[in-house]
PDB file of C-alpha atoms in Angstrom:
ATOM      1  CA  MET A   3      -7.544 -13.237  13.508  1.00 38.00           C
ATOM      2  CA  PRO A   4      -9.132  -9.989  12.239  1.00 40.00           C
ATOM      3  CA  ARG A   5     -11.530  -8.388  14.703  1.00 40.00           C
ATOM      4  CA  ARG A   6     -14.571  -6.241  14.113  1.00 42.00           C
ATOM      5  CA  ALA A   7     -15.189  -3.035  16.020  1.00 43.00           C
ATOM      6  CA  ASP A   8     -17.457  -4.951  18.418  1.00 45.00           C
ATOM      7  CA  GLY A   9     -14.580  -7.359  19.212  1.00 45.00           C
ATOM      8  CA  ARG A  10     -16.057 -10.373  17.423  1.00 47.00           C
ATOM      9  CA  THR A  11     -13.876 -12.370  15.064  1.00 45.00           C
ATOM     10  CA  GLU A  12     -14.192 -11.362  11.429  1.00 47.00           C
ATOM     11  CA  GLN A  13     -14.424 -14.180   8.917  1.00 50.00           C
ATOM     12  CA  ILE A  14     -13.504 -13.860   5.265  1.00 48.00           C
ATOM     13  CA  ARG A  15     -15.742 -16.133   3.235  1.00 50.00           C
ATOM     14  CA  THR A  16     -15.061 -17.307  -0.272  1.00 53.00           C
ATOM     15  CA  PRO A  17     -16.501 -20.268  -2.172  1.00 56.00           C
ATOM     16  CA  ARG A  18     -13.437 -22.318  -1.139  1.00 64.00           C
ATOM     17  CA  ARG A  19     -12.749 -21.050   2.368  1.00 60.00           C
ATOM     18  CA  THR A  20     -14.944 -20.388   5.384  1.00 66.00           C
ATOM     19  CA  ALA A  21     -12.393 -20.742   8.186  1.00 70.00           C
ATOM     20  CA  PRO A  22     -11.160 -17.635  10.008  1.00 73.00           C
ATOM     21  CA  ILE A  23      -7.836 -16.328   8.801  1.00 72.00           C
ATOM     22  CA  GLN A  24      -5.200 -14.125  10.363  1.00 77.00           C
ATOM     23  CA  LEU A  25      -3.381 -11.543   8.307  1.00 80.00           C
ATOM     24  CA  ARG A  26       0.158 -10.489   9.224  1.00 83.00           C
ATOM     25  CA  SER A  27       1.624  -7.359   7.800  1.00 86.00           C
ATOM     26  CA  MET A  28       3.833  -4.343   8.108  1.00 88.00           C
ATOM     27  CA  SER A  29       3.903  -0.935   6.470  1.00 90.00           C
ATOM     28  CA  THR A  30       6.864   0.898   5.021  1.00 91.00           C
ATOM     29  CA  HIS A  31       5.418   4.157   6.345  1.00 88.00           C
ATOM     30  CA  GLY A  32       6.483   6.929   3.930  1.00 90.00           C
ATOM     31  CA  ILE A  33       8.967   5.513   1.457  1.00 92.00           C
ATOM     32  CA  GLN A  34      10.605   8.918   1.133  1.00 91.00           C
ATOM     33  CA  TRP A  35      11.855   8.366   4.698  1.00 90.00           C
ATOM     34  CA  TYR A  36      11.924   4.587   5.168  1.00 88.00           C
ATOM     35  CA  GLY A  37      11.737   3.083   1.672  1.00 86.00           C
ATOM     36  CA  TRP A  38      13.924   0.657  -0.241  1.00 89.00           C
ATOM     37  CA  GLY A  39      17.595   0.213   0.518  1.00 85.00           C
ATOM     38  CA  GLU A  40      20.123  -2.549   0.432  1.00 82.00           C
ATOM     39  CA  ASN A  41      21.009  -4.389   3.643  1.00 78.00           C
ATOM     40  CA  GLY A  42      22.703  -2.052   6.116  1.00 73.00           C
ATOM     41  CA  SER A  43      21.358   1.110   4.473  1.00 77.00           C
ATOM     42  CA  GLY A  44      19.095   1.995   7.391  1.00 74.00           C
ATOM     43  CA  LYS A  45      16.010   1.896   5.181  1.00 82.00           C
ATOM     44  CA  CYS A  46      12.914  -0.025   6.265  1.00 83.00           C
ATOM     45  CA  ALA A  47      12.513  -2.205   3.184  1.00 89.00           C
ATOM     46  CA  SER A  48      15.613  -4.242   2.384  1.00 91.00           C
ATOM     47  CA  PRO A  49      16.257  -7.823   1.308  1.00 92.00           C
ATOM     48  CA  ALA A  50      16.949  -8.813   4.930  1.00 92.00           C
ATOM     49  CA  SER A  51      13.873  -7.073   6.370  1.00 92.00           C
ATOM     50  CA  LEU A  52      11.579  -8.593   3.739  1.00 94.00           C
ATOM     51  CA  ASP A  53      13.106 -12.028   4.334  1.00 95.00           C
ATOM     52  CA  ALA A  54      12.404 -11.622   8.057  1.00 94.00           C
ATOM     53  CA  LEU A  55       8.826 -10.525   7.379  1.00 92.00           C
ATOM     54  CA  ALA A  56       8.124 -13.418   5.026  1.00 92.00           C
ATOM     55  CA  ASN A  57      10.027 -16.182   6.810  1.00 93.00           C
ATOM     56  CA  ASP A  58      10.286 -15.298  10.503  1.00 94.00           C
ATOM     57  CA  PHE A  59       7.038 -13.365  10.992  1.00 91.00           C
ATOM     58  CA  LYS A  60       5.095 -15.253   8.291  1.00 91.00           C
ATOM     59  CA  ALA A  61       3.731 -11.952   6.939  1.00 91.00           C
ATOM     60  CA  ASP A  62       1.114 -12.183   4.199  1.00 90.00           C
ATOM     61  CA  HIS A  63       1.516  -8.698   2.803  1.00 91.00           C
ATOM     62  CA  LEU A  64       3.398  -5.415   2.909  1.00 94.00           C
ATOM     63  CA  ARG A  65       1.787  -2.017   2.633  1.00 94.00           C
ATOM     64  CA  ILE A  66       3.967   0.212   0.448  1.00 95.00           C
ATOM     65  CA  SER A  67       3.100   3.702   1.612  1.00 93.00           C
ATOM     66  CA  MET A  68       3.581   6.383  -1.041  1.00 92.00           C
ATOM     67  CA  TYR A  69       3.137   9.835   0.438  1.00 91.00           C
ATOM     68  CA  ILE A  70       2.374  12.368  -2.254  1.00 91.00           C
ATOM     69  CA  GLN A  71       3.406  15.568  -0.534  1.00 89.00           C
ATOM     70  CA  GLU A  72       5.724  15.762   2.508  1.00 89.00           C
ATOM     71  CA  GLY A  73       8.773  15.242   0.277  1.00 92.00           C
ATOM     72  CA  GLY A  74       7.198  12.280  -1.496  1.00 93.00           C
ATOM     73  CA  TYR A  75       5.932  11.448  -4.972  1.00 95.00           C
ATOM     74  CA  GLU A  76       5.395  14.994  -6.243  1.00 94.00           C
ATOM     75  CA  THR A  77       9.119  15.754  -5.795  1.00 96.00           C
ATOM     76  CA  ASP A  78      10.298  12.841  -7.993  1.00 96.00           C
ATOM     77  CA  PRO A  79       7.491  10.829  -9.615  1.00 97.00           C
ATOM     78  CA  ALA A  80       9.819   8.627 -11.690  1.00 97.00           C
ATOM     79  CA  GLY A  81      12.173   7.941  -8.792  1.00 95.00           C
ATOM     80  CA  PHE A  82       9.442   7.071  -6.316  1.00 95.00           C
ATOM     81  CA  THR A  83       7.590   4.949  -8.874  1.00 97.00           C
ATOM     82  CA  ALA A  84      10.815   3.009  -9.536  1.00 96.00           C
ATOM     83  CA  GLN A  85      11.243   2.504  -5.783  1.00 94.00           C
ATOM     84  CA  VAL A  86       7.694   1.157  -5.471  1.00 96.00           C
ATOM     85  CA  ASP A  87       8.317  -1.153  -8.440  1.00 97.00           C
ATOM     86  CA  LYS A  88      11.432  -2.513  -6.716  1.00 96.00           C
ATOM     87  CA  ILE A  89       9.584  -3.125  -3.457  1.00 95.00           C
ATOM     88  CA  ILE A  90       6.656  -4.787  -5.270  1.00 96.00           C
ATOM     89  CA  ASP A  91       9.060  -7.069  -7.143  1.00 96.00           C
ATOM     90  CA  GLU A  92      10.805  -8.035  -3.907  1.00 95.00           C
ATOM     91  CA  VAL A  93       7.492  -8.668  -2.119  1.00 94.00           C
ATOM     92  CA  ILE A  94       6.247 -10.835  -5.005  1.00 93.00           C
ATOM     93  CA  LYS A  95       9.496 -12.856  -4.938  1.00 93.00           C
ATOM     94  CA  ARG A  96       8.678 -13.770  -1.346  1.00 93.00           C
ATOM     95  CA  GLY A  97       5.110 -14.838  -2.141  1.00 91.00           C
ATOM     96  CA  MET A  98       3.459 -11.980  -0.244  1.00 92.00           C
ATOM     97  CA  TYR A  99       0.802  -9.503  -1.289  1.00 92.00           C
ATOM     98  CA  ALA A 100       1.746  -5.882  -1.977  1.00 94.00           C
ATOM     99  CA  ILE A 101      -0.680  -3.159  -0.935  1.00 94.00           C
ATOM    100  CA  VAL A 102       0.074  -0.157  -3.142  1.00 95.00           C
ATOM    101  CA  ASP A 103      -0.927   2.802  -0.981  1.00 93.00           C
ATOM    102  CA  TRP A 104      -1.601   6.325  -2.317  1.00 91.00           C
ATOM    103  CA  HIS A 105      -1.193   8.310   0.898  1.00 87.00           C
ATOM    104  CA  GLN A 106      -2.610  11.793   0.507  1.00 81.00           C
ATOM    105  CA  LEU A 107      -2.817  13.987   3.578  1.00 75.00           C
ATOM    106  CA  ASN A 108      -2.345  17.518   2.298  1.00 72.00           C
ATOM    107  CA  PRO A 109      -3.408  20.002   0.985  1.00 73.00           C
ATOM    108  CA  GLY A 110      -6.931  18.845   1.828  1.00 68.00           C
ATOM    109  CA  ASP A 111      -8.360  18.962  -1.707  1.00 72.00           C
ATOM    110  CA  ARG A 112      -9.128  15.379  -2.716  1.00 70.00           C
ATOM    111  CA  HIS A 113      -8.735  16.290  -6.397  1.00 78.00           C
ATOM    112  CA  TYR A 114      -5.401  18.100  -6.022  1.00 84.00           C
ATOM    113  CA  ASN A 115      -3.384  14.971  -6.883  1.00 88.00           C
ATOM    114  CA  LEU A 116      -5.861  13.385  -9.289  1.00 89.00           C
ATOM    115  CA  ASP A 117      -3.624  13.642 -12.377  1.00 94.00           C
ATOM    116  CA  ARG A 118      -0.671  12.285 -10.401  1.00 94.00           C
ATOM    117  CA  ALA A 119      -2.781   9.383  -9.120  1.00 92.00           C
ATOM    118  CA  LYS A 120      -4.034   8.533 -12.606  1.00 94.00           C
ATOM    119  CA  SER A 121      -0.493   8.454 -13.976  1.00 96.00           C
ATOM    120  CA  TYR A 122       0.867   6.435 -11.055  1.00 96.00           C
ATOM    121  CA  PHE A 123      -1.884   3.816 -10.958  1.00 95.00           C
ATOM    122  CA  ALA A 124      -1.902   3.515 -14.773  1.00 96.00           C
ATOM    123  CA  HIS A 125       1.770   2.531 -14.532  1.00 97.00           C
ATOM    124  CA  ILE A 126       1.179   0.092 -11.657  1.00 97.00           C
ATOM    125  CA  ALA A 127      -1.833  -1.487 -13.383  1.00 96.00           C
ATOM    126  CA  GLN A 128      -0.002  -1.819 -16.695  1.00 97.00           C
ATOM    127  CA  LYS A 129       3.093  -3.363 -15.132  1.00 97.00           C
ATOM    128  CA  TYR A 130       1.390  -5.560 -12.517  1.00 95.00           C
ATOM    129  CA  GLY A 131      -2.133  -5.996 -13.873  1.00 92.00           C
ATOM    130  CA  ASN A 132      -1.702  -9.746 -14.257  1.00 92.00           C
ATOM    131  CA  GLN A 133      -0.371 -10.231 -10.725  1.00 89.00           C
ATOM    132  CA  LYS A 134      -2.931 -11.667  -8.348  1.00 87.00           C
ATOM    133  CA  ASN A 135      -1.146 -10.432  -5.236  1.00 88.00           C
ATOM    134  CA  ILE A 136      -1.377  -6.668  -5.779  1.00 92.00           C
ATOM    135  CA  LEU A 137      -3.966  -4.653  -3.856  1.00 89.00           C
ATOM    136  CA  TYR A 138      -4.677  -1.002  -4.623  1.00 90.00           C
ATOM    137  CA  ASP A 139      -5.297   1.522  -1.840  1.00 87.00           C
ATOM    138  CA  ILE A 140      -6.316   4.496  -3.949  1.00 81.00           C
ATOM    139  CA  ALA A 141      -7.179   6.971  -1.206  1.00 76.00           C
ATOM    140  CA  ASN A 142      -5.482   6.384   2.121  1.00 78.00           C
ATOM    141  CA  GLU A 143      -6.468   9.013   4.679  1.00 73.00           C
ATOM    142  CA  PRO A 144      -8.362  11.276   2.307  1.00 69.00           C
ATOM    143  CA  ASN A 145      -9.087  14.588   3.960  1.00 70.00           C
ATOM    144  CA  SER A 146     -10.663  17.885   3.184  1.00 68.00           C
ATOM    145  CA  ALA A 147     -10.073  21.398   4.417  1.00 66.00           C
ATOM    146  CA  GLY A 148     -13.864  21.613   4.697  1.00 68.00           C
ATOM    147  CA  GLY A 149     -14.316  18.664   7.066  1.00 69.00           C
ATOM    148  CA  PRO A 150     -14.639  14.884   6.867  1.00 72.00           C
ATOM    149  CA  VAL A 151     -14.339  13.108   3.521  1.00 72.00           C
ATOM    150  CA  THR A 152     -16.882  10.427   2.647  1.00 72.00           C
ATOM    151  CA  TRP A 153     -16.380   7.615   0.131  1.00 71.00           C
ATOM    152  CA  ALA A 154     -19.050   9.259  -2.007  1.00 76.00           C
ATOM    153  CA  MET A 155     -16.733  12.295  -2.204  1.00 72.00           C
ATOM    154  CA  VAL A 156     -13.710  10.124  -3.057  1.00 68.00           C
ATOM    155  CA  ARG A 157     -15.615   8.450  -5.911  1.00 70.00           C
ATOM    156  CA  GLN A 158     -16.532  11.812  -7.478  1.00 68.00           C
TER     157      GLN A 158
END
């Protein structure tokens, strides 16, 4: 069951549901290191690992972590986008949610990857816009060379 910082149980309330829920998940970490591969490839996301997540661990969702620098998206936008598409398709097949994560750590300028992000999320939204089990994480770990980043800064 999700917990708040004060340790109390967090409840998600909707018009149809007021009972506490527990979310189960995993992250791919950076897909440039641990992304999609067939069974036995040594990659994190494979048919067997997703089957285990969905069936054995009863996971609700998978966070697909797209690093932008660090050998990630900027080195092969089409290739990494295709890999994310494959993982999303496999997650959807198993009835789980996909969290599409834009993981920007460096260079510390929150606008440095803005054009890349617009292109990437335009593709994801166009291809999966009608899917109800896609969540968008548009600014994971935003940072700034000048200090902390606030959500007001991210929205600029």
